[in-house]
């Protein structure tokens, strides 16, 4: 006699997915984009075909690189000058 496994609910599937991501060393980040950032996001996504995760990961890595190289002020000034 074979027993059927109960189907997982969407919440259970999402929890399993999040747990697998955590186990692989990934961290979930949440937030809201300003209208300027959303415009940049749309251009990047359109031109690169990157997923949200790749765009966010690269944005954090590039910001860190600018910070480590003393270029945060330069980067921020450029963004403000170009109203982005």
mmCIF file of N, CA and C in Angstrom:
data_model
loop_
_atom_site.group_PDB
_atom_site.id
_atom_site.type_symbol
_atom_site.label_atom_id
_atom_site.label_comp_id
_atom_site.label_asym_id
_atom_site.label_seq_id
_atom_site.Cartn_x
_atom_site.Cartn_y
_atom_site.Cartn_z
ATOM 1 N N UNK A 1 0.842 -1.168 0.000
ATOM 2 C CA UNK A 1 0.000 0.000 0.000
ATOM 3 C C UNK A 1 0.895 1.241 0.000
ATOM 4 N N UNK A 2 0.641 2.172 -0.902
ATOM 5 C CA UNK A 2 1.426 3.402 -0.971
ATOM 6 C C UNK A 2 0.638 4.550 -0.379
ATOM 7 N N UNK A 3 1.341 5.347 0.384
ATOM 8 C CA UNK A 3 0.699 6.519 0.982
ATOM 9 C C UNK A 3 1.064 7.750 0.180
ATOM 10 N N UNK A 4 0.090 8.601 -0.027
ATOM 11 C CA UNK A 4 0.344 9.861 -0.723
ATOM 12 C C UNK A 4 0.895 10.871 0.267
ATOM 13 N N UNK A 5 1.897 11.603 -0.173
ATOM 14 C CA UNK A 5 2.404 12.706 0.648
ATOM 15 C C UNK A 5 1.465 13.889 0.486
ATOM 16 N N UNK A 6 1.247 14.593 1.569
ATOM 17 C CA UNK A 6 0.396 15.783 1.506
ATOM 18 C C UNK A 6 1.099 16.851 0.680
ATOM 19 N N UNK A 7 0.364 17.504 -0.182
ATOM 20 C CA UNK A 7 0.931 18.573 -1.007
ATOM 21 C C UNK A 7 1.340 19.740 -0.113
ATOM 22 N N UNK A 8 2.453 20.345 -0.469
ATOM 23 C CA UNK A 8 2.934 21.492 0.301
ATOM 24 C C UNK A 8 2.138 22.742 -0.056
ATOM 25 N N UNK A 9 1.904 23.559 0.928
ATOM 26 C CA UNK A 9 1.252 24.842 0.662
ATOM 27 C C UNK A 9 2.281 25.791 0.062
ATOM 28 N N UNK A 10 1.811 26.881 -0.522
ATOM 29 C CA UNK A 10 2.739 27.869 -1.077
ATOM 30 C C UNK A 10 3.677 28.401 -0.007
ATOM 31 N N UNK A 11 3.151 28.634 1.196
ATOM 32 C CA UNK A 11 3.984 29.149 2.285
ATOM 33 C C UNK A 11 5.090 28.158 2.632
ATOM 34 N N UNK A 12 4.766 26.870 2.635
ATOM 35 C CA UNK A 12 5.777 25.846 2.933
ATOM 36 C C UNK A 12 6.830 25.787 1.830
ATOM 37 N N UNK A 13 6.394 25.893 0.580
ATOM 38 C CA UNK A 13 7.338 25.896 -0.544
ATOM 39 C C UNK A 13 8.268 27.099 -0.468
ATOM 40 N N UNK A 14 7.704 28.269 -0.145
ATOM 41 C CA UNK A 14 8.519 29.476 -0.032
ATOM 42 C C UNK A 14 9.523 29.350 1.103
ATOM 43 N N UNK A 15 9.093 28.784 2.228
ATOM 44 C CA UNK A 15 9.993 28.608 3.368
ATOM 45 C C UNK A 15 11.132 27.661 3.001
ATOM 46 N N UNK A 16 10.810 26.566 2.324
ATOM 47 C CA UNK A 16 11.857 25.628 1.899
ATOM 48 C C UNK A 16 12.839 26.313 0.955
ATOM 49 N N UNK A 17 12.315 27.113 0.025
ATOM 50 C CA UNK A 17 13.180 27.839 -0.914
ATOM 51 C C UNK A 17 14.101 28.798 -0.161
ATOM 52 N N UNK A 18 13.529 29.585 0.768
ATOM 53 C CA UNK A 18 14.342 30.530 1.544
ATOM 54 C C UNK A 18 15.388 29.800 2.378
ATOM 55 N N UNK A 19 15.019 28.669 2.954
ATOM 56 C CA UNK A 19 15.970 27.884 3.744
ATOM 57 C C UNK A 19 17.118 27.374 2.875
ATOM 58 N N UNK A 20 16.807 26.906 1.664
ATOM 59 C CA UNK A 20 17.867 26.443 0.747
ATOM 60 C C UNK A 20 18.798 27.590 0.360
ATOM 61 N N UNK A 21 18.223 28.773 0.133
ATOM 62 C CA UNK A 21 19.042 29.933 -0.220
ATOM 63 C C UNK A 21 19.976 30.292 0.935
ATOM 64 N N UNK A 22 19.457 30.273 2.157
ATOM 65 C CA UNK A 22 20.280 30.574 3.334
ATOM 66 C C UNK A 22 21.400 29.557 3.479
ATOM 67 N N UNK A 23 21.086 28.275 3.270
ATOM 68 C CA UNK A 23 22.092 27.224 3.385
ATOM 69 C C UNK A 23 23.197 27.388 2.354
ATOM 70 N N UNK A 24 22.884 27.984 1.223
ATOM 71 C CA UNK A 24 23.908 28.193 0.195
ATOM 72 C C UNK A 24 24.662 29.504 0.401
ATOM 73 N N UNK A 25 24.407 30.175 1.550
ATOM 74 C CA UNK A 25 25.160 31.377 1.895
ATOM 75 C C UNK A 25 24.559 32.676 1.399
ATOM 76 N N UNK A 26 23.345 32.641 0.907
ATOM 77 C CA UNK A 26 22.717 33.855 0.389
ATOM 78 C C UNK A 26 21.876 34.524 1.465
ATOM 79 N N UNK A 27 21.743 35.844 1.369
ATOM 80 C CA UNK A 27 20.952 36.614 2.325
ATOM 81 C C UNK A 27 19.870 37.368 1.567
ATOM 82 N N UNK A 28 18.661 37.319 2.103
ATOM 83 C CA UNK A 28 17.558 38.050 1.482
ATOM 84 C C UNK A 28 17.620 39.506 1.910
ATOM 85 N N UNK A 29 17.452 40.409 0.944
ATOM 86 C CA UNK A 29 17.417 41.842 1.223
ATOM 87 C C UNK A 29 16.120 42.391 0.647
ATOM 88 N N UNK A 30 15.522 43.305 1.380
ATOM 89 C CA UNK A 30 14.275 43.906 0.916
ATOM 90 C C UNK A 30 14.369 45.412 1.020
ATOM 91 N N UNK A 31 13.619 46.074 0.206
ATOM 92 C CA UNK A 31 13.573 47.527 0.255
ATOM 93 C C UNK A 31 12.749 48.051 -0.905
ATOM 94 N N UNK A 32 12.626 49.345 -0.939
ATOM 95 C CA UNK A 32 11.859 49.999 -2.000
ATOM 96 C C UNK A 32 12.787 50.905 -2.792
ATOM 97 N N UNK A 33 12.587 50.941 -4.095
ATOM 98 C CA UNK A 33 13.401 51.777 -4.966
ATOM 99 C C UNK A 33 12.757 53.143 -5.131
ATOM 100 N N UNK A 34 13.608 54.166 -5.118
ATOM 101 C CA UNK A 34 13.128 55.512 -5.427
ATOM 102 C C UNK A 34 12.793 55.549 -6.921
ATOM 103 N N UNK A 35 12.044 56.548 -7.362
ATOM 104 C CA UNK A 35 11.752 56.647 -8.804
ATOM 105 C C UNK A 35 13.035 56.704 -9.645
ATOM 106 N N UNK A 36 14.057 57.390 -9.137
ATOM 107 C CA UNK A 36 15.328 57.486 -9.873
ATOM 108 C C UNK A 36 16.004 56.116 -9.960
ATOM 109 N N UNK A 37 16.016 55.402 -8.842
ATOM 110 C CA UNK A 37 16.639 54.078 -8.825
ATOM 111 C C UNK A 37 15.859 53.096 -9.693
ATOM 112 N N UNK A 38 14.540 53.218 -9.704
ATOM 113 C CA UNK A 38 13.716 52.342 -10.530
ATOM 114 C C UNK A 38 14.024 52.547 -12.009
ATOM 115 N N UNK A 39 14.238 53.794 -12.401
ATOM 116 C CA UNK A 39 14.604 54.099 -13.790
ATOM 117 C C UNK A 39 15.931 53.413 -14.141
ATOM 118 N N UNK A 40 16.901 53.523 -13.241
ATOM 119 C CA UNK A 40 18.201 52.874 -13.450
ATOM 120 C C UNK A 40 18.040 51.355 -13.522
ATOM 121 N N UNK A 41 17.249 50.820 -12.602
ATOM 122 C CA UNK A 41 17.005 49.373 -12.570
ATOM 123 C C UNK A 41 16.423 48.891 -13.900
ATOM 124 N N UNK A 42 15.425 49.605 -14.399
ATOM 125 C CA UNK A 42 14.775 49.200 -15.645
ATOM 126 C C UNK A 42 15.754 49.217 -16.813
ATOM 127 N N UNK A 43 16.609 50.234 -16.866
ATOM 128 C CA UNK A 43 17.609 50.310 -17.940
ATOM 129 C C UNK A 43 18.609 49.159 -17.845
ATOM 130 N N UNK A 44 19.074 48.881 -16.629
ATOM 131 C CA UNK A 44 20.038 47.789 -16.437
ATOM 132 C C UNK A 44 19.407 46.450 -16.799
ATOM 133 N N UNK A 45 18.194 46.203 -16.308
ATOM 134 C CA UNK A 45 17.517 44.932 -16.580
ATOM 135 C C UNK A 45 17.288 44.748 -18.075
ATOM 136 N N UNK A 46 16.899 45.814 -18.743
ATOM 137 C CA UNK A 46 16.623 45.751 -20.182
ATOM 138 C C UNK A 46 17.897 45.463 -20.976
ATOM 139 N N UNK A 47 18.985 46.131 -20.616
ATOM 140 C CA UNK A 47 20.215 46.009 -21.391
ATOM 141 C C UNK A 47 21.009 44.749 -21.076
ATOM 142 N N UNK A 48 20.905 44.246 -19.841
ATOM 143 C CA UNK A 48 21.731 43.109 -19.436
ATOM 144 C C UNK A 48 20.976 41.795 -19.344
ATOM 145 N N UNK A 49 19.643 41.880 -19.205
ATOM 146 C CA UNK A 49 18.822 40.688 -18.975
ATOM 147 C C UNK A 49 19.172 39.994 -17.652
ATOM 148 N N UNK A 50 19.758 40.736 -16.711
ATOM 149 C CA UNK A 50 20.092 40.186 -15.397
ATOM 150 C C UNK A 50 18.835 40.043 -14.557
ATOM 151 N N UNK A 51 18.858 39.075 -13.642
ATOM 152 C CA UNK A 51 17.754 38.905 -12.689
ATOM 153 C C UNK A 51 17.856 39.978 -11.603
ATOM 154 N N UNK A 52 16.790 40.121 -10.827
ATOM 155 C CA UNK A 52 16.804 41.070 -9.706
ATOM 156 C C UNK A 52 17.961 40.769 -8.758
ATOM 157 N N UNK A 53 18.197 39.492 -8.499
ATOM 158 C CA UNK A 53 19.258 39.093 -7.570
ATOM 159 C C UNK A 53 20.632 39.520 -8.075
ATOM 160 N N UNK A 54 20.872 39.335 -9.360
ATOM 161 C CA UNK A 54 22.174 39.707 -9.932
ATOM 162 C C UNK A 54 22.346 41.222 -9.907
ATOM 163 N N UNK A 55 21.297 41.954 -10.251
ATOM 164 C CA UNK A 55 21.373 43.422 -10.228
ATOM 165 C C UNK A 55 21.671 43.910 -8.818
ATOM 166 N N UNK A 56 20.958 43.386 -7.829
ATOM 167 C CA UNK A 56 21.172 43.806 -6.445
ATOM 168 C C UNK A 56 22.566 43.422 -5.963
ATOM 169 N N UNK A 57 22.996 42.202 -6.246
ATOM 170 C CA UNK A 57 24.326 41.757 -5.827
ATOM 171 C C UNK A 57 25.415 42.634 -6.438
ATOM 172 N N UNK A 58 25.294 42.918 -7.728
ATOM 173 C CA UNK A 58 26.297 43.753 -8.386
ATOM 174 C C UNK A 58 26.271 45.182 -7.858
ATOM 175 N N UNK A 59 25.091 45.709 -7.561
ATOM 176 C CA UNK A 59 24.990 47.067 -7.016
ATOM 177 C C UNK A 59 25.705 47.163 -5.673
ATOM 178 N N UNK A 60 25.508 46.166 -4.822
ATOM 179 C CA UNK A 60 26.173 46.166 -3.512
ATOM 180 C C UNK A 60 27.681 46.030 -3.687
ATOM 181 N N UNK A 61 28.114 45.145 -4.567
ATOM 182 C CA UNK A 61 29.551 44.934 -4.791
ATOM 183 C C UNK A 61 30.215 46.183 -5.379
ATOM 184 N N UNK A 62 29.545 46.840 -6.328
ATOM 185 C CA UNK A 62 30.102 48.058 -6.921
ATOM 186 C C UNK A 62 30.167 49.196 -5.907
ATOM 187 N N UNK A 63 29.147 49.305 -5.065
ATOM 188 C CA UNK A 63 29.155 50.328 -4.018
ATOM 189 C C UNK A 63 30.296 50.069 -3.047
ATOM 190 N N UNK A 64 30.497 48.818 -2.688
ATOM 191 C CA UNK A 64 31.596 48.460 -1.786
ATOM 192 C C UNK A 64 32.945 48.785 -2.429
ATOM 193 N N UNK A 65 33.097 48.479 -3.710
ATOM 194 C CA UNK A 65 34.348 48.779 -4.412
ATOM 195 C C UNK A 65 34.610 50.284 -4.420
ATOM 196 N N UNK A 66 33.572 51.074 -4.658
ATOM 197 C CA UNK A 66 33.726 52.535 -4.630
ATOM 198 C C UNK A 66 34.130 52.993 -3.233
ATOM 199 N N UNK A 67 33.522 52.414 -2.215
ATOM 200 C CA UNK A 67 33.853 52.749 -0.826
ATOM 201 C C UNK A 67 35.312 52.413 -0.511
ATOM 202 N N UNK A 68 35.735 51.202 -0.856
ATOM 203 C CA UNK A 68 37.099 50.761 -0.549
ATOM 204 C C UNK A 68 38.144 51.586 -1.293
ATOM 205 N N UNK A 69 37.784 52.145 -2.428
ATOM 206 C CA UNK A 69 38.728 52.932 -3.220
ATOM 207 C C UNK A 69 38.548 54.430 -3.026
ATOM 208 N N UNK A 70 37.802 54.816 -2.002
ATOM 209 C CA UNK A 70 37.627 56.230 -1.690
ATOM 210 C C UNK A 70 36.848 57.003 -2.734
ATOM 211 N N UNK A 71 35.956 56.329 -3.442
ATOM 212 C CA UNK A 71 35.241 56.969 -4.538
ATOM 213 C C UNK A 71 33.753 57.184 -4.261
ATOM 214 N N UNK A 72 33.317 56.967 -3.027
ATOM 215 C CA UNK A 72 31.891 57.117 -2.709
ATOM 216 C C UNK A 72 31.409 58.538 -2.987
ATOM 217 N N UNK A 73 32.161 59.539 -2.554
ATOM 218 C CA UNK A 73 31.745 60.935 -2.773
ATOM 219 C C UNK A 73 31.659 61.233 -4.269
ATOM 220 N N UNK A 74 32.638 60.772 -5.028
ATOM 221 C CA UNK A 74 32.636 60.968 -6.478
ATOM 222 C C UNK A 74 31.409 60.306 -7.112
ATOM 223 N N UNK A 75 31.138 59.081 -6.711
ATOM 224 C CA UNK A 75 29.984 58.360 -7.233
ATOM 225 C C UNK A 75 28.681 59.066 -6.862
ATOM 226 N N UNK A 76 28.557 59.475 -5.620
ATOM 227 C CA UNK A 76 27.348 60.157 -5.162
ATOM 228 C C UNK A 76 27.159 61.492 -5.882
ATOM 229 N N UNK A 77 28.241 62.243 -6.075
ATOM 230 C CA UNK A 77 28.157 63.512 -6.802
ATOM 231 C C UNK A 77 27.715 63.289 -8.246
ATOM 232 N N UNK A 78 28.236 62.255 -8.874
ATOM 233 C CA UNK A 78 27.854 61.952 -10.255
ATOM 234 C C UNK A 78 26.367 61.625 -10.331
ATOM 235 N N UNK A 79 25.894 60.794 -9.392
ATOM 236 C CA UNK A 79 24.471 60.440 -9.370
ATOM 237 C C UNK A 79 23.594 61.678 -9.187
ATOM 238 N N UNK A 80 23.985 62.555 -8.274
ATOM 239 C CA UNK A 80 23.209 63.778 -8.037
ATOM 240 C C UNK A 80 23.240 64.705 -9.246
ATOM 241 N N UNK A 81 24.420 64.854 -9.855
ATOM 242 C CA UNK A 81 24.571 65.726 -11.021
ATOM 243 C C UNK A 81 23.682 65.261 -12.174
ATOM 244 N N UNK A 82 23.560 63.956 -12.333
ATOM 245 C CA UNK A 82 22.767 63.389 -13.425
ATOM 246 C C UNK A 82 21.338 63.056 -12.992
ATOM 247 N N UNK A 83 20.975 63.508 -11.798
ATOM 248 C CA UNK A 83 19.625 63.322 -11.252
ATOM 249 C C UNK A 83 19.177 61.864 -11.291
ATOM 250 N N UNK A 84 20.078 60.995 -10.845
ATOM 251 C CA UNK A 84 19.775 59.557 -10.792
ATOM 252 C C UNK A 84 19.749 59.078 -9.362
#
